[in-house]
Coordinates of C-alpha atoms in Angstrom, one line a residue:
Chain H
M1 CA 98.7 120.3 125.2
K2 CA 101.0 121.2 122.5
I3 CA 99.5 119.9 119.0
K4 CA 101.8 118.6 116.8
Y5 CA 100.8 120.2 113.0
I6 CA 100.6 117.2 110.8
S7 CA 100.0 118.2 106.8
V8 CA 96.8 116.2 105.5
F9 CA 95.9 117.7 102.4
L10 CA 97.0 115.4 100.0
F11 CA 94.8 112.4 102.4
V12 CA 91.7 115.0 102.1
G13 CA 92.1 116.0 98.8
Y14 CA 92.4 112.4 97.1
I15 CA 89.5 111.1 99.2
I16 CA 87.2 113.9 98.2
L17 CA 88.1 114.1 94.9
S18 CA 88.1 110.1 94.3
L19 CA 84.3 110.4 96.2
L20 CA 83.6 113.2 93.7
F21 CA 85.0 111.7 90.7
N22 CA 84.1 108.3 91.2
E23 CA 86.0 105.9 88.8
F24 CA 87.9 107.7 86.6
H25 CA 91.4 107.3 86.8
P26 CA 93.6 108.0 88.7
F27 CA 90.9 108.4 91.1
S28 CA 89.1 105.5 92.5
K29 CA 86.8 104.3 95.4
Y30 CA 89.3 101.3 95.5
P31 CA 86.0 98.9 95.4
M32 CA 87.5 95.4 95.2
Y33 CA 85.6 93.0 97.5
N34 CA 83.5 96.2 99.1
S35 CA 80.6 93.2 99.2
F36 CA 80.3 89.3 99.0
P37 CA 77.5 88.7 96.6
N38 CA 76.2 85.3 96.2
Y39 CA 77.7 84.8 92.8
A40 CA 81.5 84.3 91.6
Y41 CA 82.3 83.9 87.8
T42 CA 85.2 82.3 86.3
F43 CA 85.9 82.2 82.1
Y44 CA 88.1 79.5 80.4
V45 CA 89.1 78.7 77.0
S46 CA 88.3 74.8 75.6
D47 CA 88.9 73.3 72.5
E48 CA 87.1 71.4 70.0
Q49 CA 86.6 68.7 72.5
G50 CA 85.8 70.6 75.4
K51 CA 89.0 70.2 77.1
L52 CA 90.4 73.2 79.1
V53 CA 92.9 75.7 76.9
P54 CA 95.4 76.6 79.9
L55 CA 96.1 80.5 79.3
Q56 CA 99.6 80.3 80.3
G57 CA 101.7 79.4 77.4
H58 CA 99.6 80.1 74.9
F59 CA 97.8 83.6 75.4
Q60 CA 99.1 86.7 76.6
M61 CA 95.8 87.0 79.3
Q62 CA 95.4 85.5 82.4
A63 CA 92.5 84.3 83.9
N64 CA 91.9 87.6 86.2
E65 CA 92.0 89.8 83.2
L66 CA 89.5 87.4 81.6
S67 CA 87.2 88.2 84.4
H68 CA 88.2 91.9 84.1
L69 CA 87.5 91.8 80.4
Y70 CA 84.1 90.4 81.3
T71 CA 82.8 93.3 83.7
T72 CA 84.4 96.0 81.1
I73 CA 82.6 94.8 78.2
C74 CA 79.4 94.7 79.8
E75 CA 79.7 98.1 81.4
T76 CA 81.0 99.3 77.6
K77 CA 77.5 97.8 76.4
N78 CA 75.5 98.5 79.2
I79 CA 74.3 95.2 79.7
K80 CA 73.7 94.7 83.5
H81 CA 75.7 91.9 84.5
G82 CA 76.0 89.6 88.0
N83 CA 74.2 87.0 89.8
G84 CA 73.2 84.5 86.1
M85 CA 71.2 87.6 85.3
E86 CA 72.5 88.4 81.4
S87 CA 70.3 86.8 78.7
D88 CA 71.4 83.7 76.1
E89 CA 71.7 86.5 73.7
E90 CA 73.5 88.8 76.1
L91 CA 76.4 86.0 76.6
G92 CA 76.6 85.4 72.9
I93 CA 77.8 88.6 72.1
I94 CA 79.8 89.4 75.1
G95 CA 81.5 86.0 74.8
K96 CA 82.3 86.4 70.8
E97 CA 83.9 89.7 71.9
M98 CA 85.7 88.4 74.5
L99 CA 86.9 85.6 72.5
E100 CA 88.3 87.6 69.9
R101 CA 90.2 89.5 72.2
I102 CA 91.8 86.2 73.9
I103 CA 92.5 84.7 70.3
S104 CA 94.4 88.2 69.3
S105 CA 96.6 87.6 72.3
K106 CA 97.5 84.2 71.0
K107 CA 101.6 82.9 71.5
G108 CA 102.3 82.1 67.9
T109 CA 100.2 79.7 66.3
L110 CA 97.4 77.5 67.6
K111 CA 97.2 73.8 67.1
N112 CA 93.3 73.9 67.9
D113 CA 91.1 74.8 64.3
S114 CA 88.4 76.6 67.0
L115 CA 88.2 77.3 70.8
S116 CA 84.8 78.1 72.7
I117 CA 84.9 80.4 75.8
H118 CA 83.1 79.0 78.9
R119 CA 81.9 80.8 82.3
E120 CA 81.8 79.0 85.6
Y121 CA 78.8 80.7 87.6
Y122 CA 79.4 79.8 90.9
Y123 CA 76.4 80.4 93.7
F124 CA 75.2 79.2 97.1
E125 CA 71.4 77.5 97.2
N126 CA 70.0 75.5 100.1
G127 CA 73.6 75.8 101.9
N128 CA 75.4 74.0 98.7
I129 CA 77.8 75.8 95.7
I130 CA 76.2 75.4 92.7
K131 CA 78.3 75.8 89.7
D132 CA 76.6 76.1 86.1
D133 CA 79.2 75.8 83.3
R134 CA 78.2 77.7 80.1
E135 CA 79.4 77.9 76.4
L136 CA 79.3 81.7 75.6
Y137 CA 80.7 81.7 72.2
T138 CA 82.6 79.3 69.6
A139 CA 85.2 80.5 67.1
N140 CA 87.6 79.4 64.8
V141 CA 91.4 80.1 65.1
E142 CA 92.6 81.7 62.1
Chain T
M1 CA 113.9 115.9 115.5
I2 CA 114.0 116.4 112.0
G3 CA 117.3 116.9 110.5
N4 CA 118.6 118.1 107.0
S5 CA 121.5 115.4 106.7
T6 CA 121.1 112.4 108.7
R7 CA 123.4 109.3 109.4
P8 CA 122.0 106.3 108.8
T9 CA 121.5 104.7 112.0
W10 CA 119.4 102.6 113.8
N11 CA 118.7 104.9 116.3
N12 CA 117.4 107.9 113.4
L13 CA 115.1 105.3 111.9
F14 CA 111.7 106.6 113.5
T15 CA 112.9 110.2 114.4
S16 CA 114.6 111.5 110.6
Y17 CA 114.3 111.2 107.1
G18 CA 117.6 110.8 105.6
N19 CA 119.1 110.9 102.1
I20 CA 120.1 107.1 102.0
E21 CA 116.7 106.5 103.5
W22 CA 115.1 108.2 100.4
L23 CA 117.5 106.8 97.8
F24 CA 116.7 103.4 99.0
I25 CA 112.8 104.4 98.2
K26 CA 113.5 105.7 95.3
I27 CA 115.3 102.5 93.7
S28 CA 112.6 100.2 95.4
L29 CA 109.8 102.4 93.5
V30 CA 111.7 101.9 90.6
I31 CA 112.5 98.6 90.5
T32 CA 108.9 97.8 91.1
I33 CA 107.1 100.0 88.8
W34 CA 109.4 100.6 86.0
P35 CA 109.2 97.2 84.3
G36 CA 105.4 97.3 84.5
L37 CA 105.4 100.6 82.3
I38 CA 107.8 99.3 79.9
Y39 CA 106.0 96.4 79.3
T40 CA 102.6 98.2 78.8
V41 CA 104.3 100.7 76.2
L42 CA 105.7 97.9 74.3
T43 CA 102.9 95.6 74.1
K44 CA 99.5 97.5 74.1
T45 CA 98.8 99.1 70.7
N46 CA 95.0 100.3 71.2
Q47 CA 92.9 101.5 73.9
P48 CA 89.3 99.3 72.8
Y49 CA 87.9 100.5 76.4
P50 CA 89.4 104.1 77.4
I51 CA 88.9 105.1 80.4
G52 CA 90.3 108.3 82.3
I53 CA 92.2 110.5 80.6
C54 CA 92.3 108.0 77.6
E55 CA 88.7 109.2 77.1
L56 CA 90.2 112.6 76.1
I57 CA 93.4 111.7 74.4
N58 CA 94.6 108.2 72.5
C59 CA 96.9 107.3 74.7
A60 CA 98.0 104.1 72.8
S61 CA 99.7 107.2 70.2
I62 CA 102.9 106.6 72.7
T63 CA 102.8 102.8 71.9
G64 CA 103.4 103.7 68.1
D65 CA 106.4 101.3 66.0
V66 CA 109.0 104.2 66.8
V67 CA 107.5 106.5 69.5
K68 CA 107.5 103.6 72.0
Y69 CA 111.3 103.2 72.1
F70 CA 111.6 106.9 72.8
V71 CA 108.9 106.7 75.4
V72 CA 110.8 103.7 76.9
G73 CA 114.2 105.7 76.4
T74 CA 112.5 108.8 78.2
L75 CA 111.2 106.5 81.1
V76 CA 114.8 105.1 81.2
I77 CA 116.6 108.8 81.5
L78 CA 113.9 109.9 84.2
A79 CA 114.6 106.9 86.3
L80 CA 117.7 107.5 86.1
L81 CA 117.5 111.6 86.8
Y82 CA 115.1 110.4 89.8
I83 CA 117.2 108.1 91.2
L84 CA 120.1 110.7 91.0
E85 CA 118.1 113.5 92.7
K86 CA 118.2 115.7 89.7
K87 CA 115.9 118.2 88.4
M88 CA 113.4 116.8 90.9
L89 CA 110.5 118.8 90.0
W90 CA 110.9 118.7 86.3
T91 CA 111.4 114.7 86.9
T92 CA 108.7 113.8 89.2
C93 CA 106.4 115.9 87.0
L94 CA 107.0 114.4 84.5
I95 CA 106.7 110.3 85.5
F96 CA 103.8 111.2 86.8
I97 CA 102.3 112.1 83.5
L98 CA 103.6 109.5 82.0
A99 CA 103.0 107.1 84.3
L100 CA 99.5 108.4 84.4
I101 CA 99.0 107.9 80.7
I102 CA 100.5 104.5 80.4
F103 CA 98.6 103.1 83.6
A104 CA 95.4 104.6 82.1
L105 CA 96.3 102.8 78.6
Q106 CA 96.5 99.4 80.3
E107 CA 93.1 99.7 82.6
S108 CA 91.6 100.9 78.9
N109 CA 92.6 97.6 77.7
G110 CA 90.2 95.8 80.0
Q111 CA 92.7 95.3 83.0
K112 CA 91.8 97.3 86.0
G113 CA 95.1 97.1 87.9
R114 CA 93.9 100.0 90.6
S115 CA 97.5 101.6 89.9
G116 CA 95.9 105.5 90.4
L117 CA 98.3 105.1 93.8
L118 CA 101.5 104.8 91.5
S119 CA 101.4 107.5 89.3
L120 CA 100.3 109.7 92.7
L121 CA 103.0 108.9 94.4
F122 CA 105.1 110.8 91.9
L123 CA 102.7 113.8 92.1
A124 CA 102.6 113.8 95.7
Q125 CA 106.5 114.0 95.4
A126 CA 106.3 116.7 93.1
F127 CA 104.2 118.7 95.6
A128 CA 107.0 118.3 97.8
Y129 CA 109.5 119.6 95.3
F130 CA 107.3 122.4 94.3
F131 CA 107.0 123.8 98.2
K132 CA 110.7 123.4 98.5
A133 CA 111.2 125.9 95.1
R134 CA 108.6 128.2 97.0
N135 CA 109.9 128.0 100.1
I136 CA 107.2 126.9 101.6
H137 CA 106.6 125.0 104.9
G138 CA 108.2 122.1 106.2
N139 CA 111.5 120.5 104.9
I140 CA 111.7 118.7 101.7
E141 CA 113.5 115.6 103.4
K142 CA 110.5 114.9 105.2
N143 CA 108.0 116.1 102.6
R144 CA 108.6 113.9 99.7
I145 CA 108.2 110.8 101.8
Q146 CA 105.2 112.3 104.0
F147 CA 103.3 113.6 100.9
S148 CA 103.6 109.9 99.3
V149 CA 102.1 108.6 102.5
Q150 CA 99.4 110.4 102.9
M151 CA 98.3 108.9 99.2
I152 CA 98.9 105.7 100.7
A153 CA 97.0 106.4 103.5
A154 CA 94.2 107.6 101.3
V155 CA 93.8 104.8 99.3
Y156 CA 93.2 102.4 102.5
T157 CA 90.5 104.7 103.9
L158 CA 88.5 104.8 100.6
A159 CA 88.7 101.1 100.3
A160 CA 87.0 100.8 104.0
I161 CA 84.8 103.8 102.9
S162 CA 83.9 102.0 99.7
K163 CA 83.5 98.8 101.8
I164 CA 81.1 100.7 104.8
Y165 CA 79.0 102.3 101.8
T166 CA 78.0 99.6 99.4
S167 CA 77.9 96.8 102.2
G168 CA 77.9 98.3 105.4
I169 CA 77.4 95.7 108.3
N170 CA 76.5 92.9 105.8
W171 CA 80.0 93.2 104.7
I172 CA 81.0 90.9 107.9
V173 CA 77.9 89.1 108.1
D174 CA 77.8 88.2 104.5
S175 CA 81.2 86.5 105.1
P176 CA 80.1 82.7 104.2
N177 CA 80.0 84.0 100.7
I178 CA 83.5 84.9 100.6
A179 CA 84.0 81.3 99.9
L180 CA 82.7 82.2 96.3
Q181 CA 85.6 84.6 96.1
I182 CA 88.4 81.8 97.2
I183 CA 86.7 79.4 94.5
K184 CA 87.2 81.9 92.0
S185 CA 90.9 82.9 92.6
Y186 CA 92.4 79.5 92.9
Q187 CA 89.9 78.4 90.1
Y188 CA 91.9 81.0 87.9
D189 CA 95.3 79.5 88.6
Y190 CA 93.6 76.2 87.5
I191 CA 92.7 77.9 84.2
N192 CA 95.8 79.7 83.8
T193 CA 98.3 76.4 84.3
G194 CA 95.9 73.7 83.5
E195 CA 96.7 71.9 87.2
I196 CA 93.6 70.4 88.7
G197 CA 95.4 71.0 92.1
F198 CA 94.3 74.4 92.3
S199 CA 90.8 74.1 91.5
E200 CA 90.7 71.1 94.5
Y201 CA 92.7 73.1 97.2
G202 CA 90.3 76.2 96.7
M203 CA 86.9 74.0 97.4
T204 CA 89.0 73.0 100.4
I205 CA 89.9 75.9 101.9
A206 CA 86.0 77.5 100.6
N207 CA 84.7 74.4 102.5
W208 CA 86.8 75.5 105.8
V209 CA 85.9 79.1 105.8
G210 CA 82.2 77.7 105.6
N211 CA 82.4 75.8 108.7
H212 CA 84.4 78.8 110.5
T213 CA 81.5 81.6 110.0
L214 CA 81.9 83.4 113.3
F215 CA 85.7 83.4 112.8
M216 CA 85.8 84.6 109.4
Q217 CA 83.4 87.5 110.7
I218 CA 85.9 88.5 113.2
L219 CA 89.0 88.3 110.9
L220 CA 86.8 90.3 108.4
G221 CA 85.7 92.8 110.9
G222 CA 89.3 93.8 112.3
S223 CA 90.8 94.1 108.6
L224 CA 88.1 96.8 107.9
L225 CA 89.1 98.5 111.0
V226 CA 92.9 98.4 110.2
E227 CA 92.0 100.1 106.9
L228 CA 89.5 102.7 108.3
C229 CA 92.0 103.8 111.0
S230 CA 95.0 104.0 108.5
F231 CA 95.3 107.8 109.2
V232 CA 97.3 106.5 111.9
L233 CA 100.1 106.0 109.1
M234 CA 100.7 110.0 108.8
L235 CA 101.2 110.7 112.5
N236 CA 104.7 109.9 112.7
K237 CA 107.4 107.2 111.5
K238 CA 107.2 105.4 114.6
W239 CA 103.5 104.3 114.7
A240 CA 103.4 104.1 110.7
F241 CA 106.4 101.5 111.1
Y242 CA 104.3 99.5 113.2
Y243 CA 100.7 99.9 112.1
S244 CA 102.3 99.0 108.4
F245 CA 102.5 95.7 109.7
L246 CA 99.0 95.4 110.3
L247 CA 98.3 96.2 107.0
L248 CA 100.7 93.7 105.9
F249 CA 99.2 91.0 107.8
M250 CA 95.6 91.8 106.1
H251 CA 97.5 91.3 102.8
I252 CA 99.1 88.4 103.6
G253 CA 96.0 86.8 105.0
I254 CA 93.9 88.1 101.6
Y255 CA 96.8 85.9 99.7
I256 CA 96.2 82.8 102.0
M257 CA 92.5 82.8 101.6
L258 CA 91.8 84.5 98.5
N259 CA 94.9 83.6 97.0
I260 CA 94.9 87.3 95.2
T261 CA 97.3 90.1 95.7
F262 CA 97.3 93.9 95.6
P263 CA 101.0 94.8 94.0
T264 CA 99.8 98.1 93.2
V265 CA 99.1 98.9 96.9
S266 CA 101.2 96.9 98.8
N267 CA 104.4 97.7 97.2
P268 CA 104.1 101.1 98.0
L269 CA 103.1 100.4 101.5
I270 CA 106.4 98.0 102.1
I271 CA 108.3 100.6 100.3
F272 CA 107.8 103.8 102.1
F273 CA 107.1 102.4 105.5
M274 CA 109.6 99.3 106.0
N275 CA 111.9 100.2 103.3
P276 CA 113.5 97.0 102.9
L277 CA 116.5 97.6 101.1
Y278 CA 117.4 100.6 104.0
L279 CA 116.8 97.8 106.5
I280 CA 119.2 95.7 104.7
F281 CA 121.7 98.8 104.4
L282 CA 121.4 99.4 108.2
S283 CA 121.9 95.6 109.0
L284 CA 125.0 95.3 106.4
R285 CA 126.1 98.7 108.0
S286 CA 125.9 97.4 111.8
I287 CA 127.6 94.2 110.9
Y288 CA 130.5 95.9 109.2
F289 CA 131.1 98.5 112.1
L290 CA 131.0 95.7 114.6
I291 CA 133.9 93.6 112.3
K292 CA 135.4 96.9 112.0
P293 CA 135.0 99.0 115.5
D294 CA 138.0 100.8 114.6
K295 CA 136.4 102.7 111.7
V296 CA 135.4 106.1 111.8
Q297 CA 131.3 106.2 111.0
L298 CA 131.7 109.0 108.1
A299 CA 128.8 111.4 108.2
E300 CA 126.2 110.8 105.1

């Protein structure tokens, strides 16, 4: 049986290097949804009355970027995160930095005097989905 | 049989790598990648969370007031050289370097776009042109595509390995928890737009998933298998073409369920394995020669 030669050196090389370097761009293990933990976080911005301020039209950031930002800040500050394990103090630190970045990405002038950032924490308990909405930080809009 | 210069016909679709086919791949890559590169250069002025090469150099230095326009101009010129197949070894190397820095800068702003593949495609092509320059094995028409295919297959394989290593069999067993990810994804749309309907729709899908656990486990198990067997993409063009549809269906299923897309992976998949612009070209060409059967089909 004749075996056809197939070049695979880049395939093998990239896999090996990605497994070795872990997450060092452009090497990655592509860990997206590699587990389904019993929690999910979303983040939103609210006005003085607690009403949601849509990101579109007001800021250059999107909701999924807020989640990435949360993770990045936690990793940078060595804060263990997920499953609601963050302390109130840690959430305040994270929320302050997130809100500063969000406000710095605003489009034009905002009508609000102050904004708040919230974290919605979803998890299963006794077969039911629970939502825990917590305000992380409030800041004045300059 | 792999030919050096091949007529663009349906008969050759799975047996050779033609220049026009390659041209449409290049055009598709430029259309899908360059806007993101230029947007990052024009909007990202710092790197608050440096990752990758940005840990070693200040990637944001390319987005200075004057420098950024020079970088954008360079990107445009490189796009033209790339499409026109000029100085390809240097062109693909420079595109790889610039794309690597710019995408790392994007991720250094906290935006995890998993865009490593996009820059590596050009590194793979640079290898192909380097082999051509050194007269090393194979032919350039095949290698510049096949080497890129290897990178795409590697990404899907890594994703599968990551799932198996992190969760093992629990990735399938814990599928009911995917309902939380579904709620999260549709909540994103609500947070972006303020339209409460997105949030309510997400809850509806999450409840449906919760009531069909076995179906979801079969679906997830199947998608994991499809990712793990992505090496099939490297066997030959025919296998790659049909297998890519399995991966595409997986992406479509993820979009329907989770309302998320991975364009940095799915776009190269579609471009290299389906090449829709080339298929449209072949279709129009066939229609033209049906209408005018007396016309001689000229070689490329």
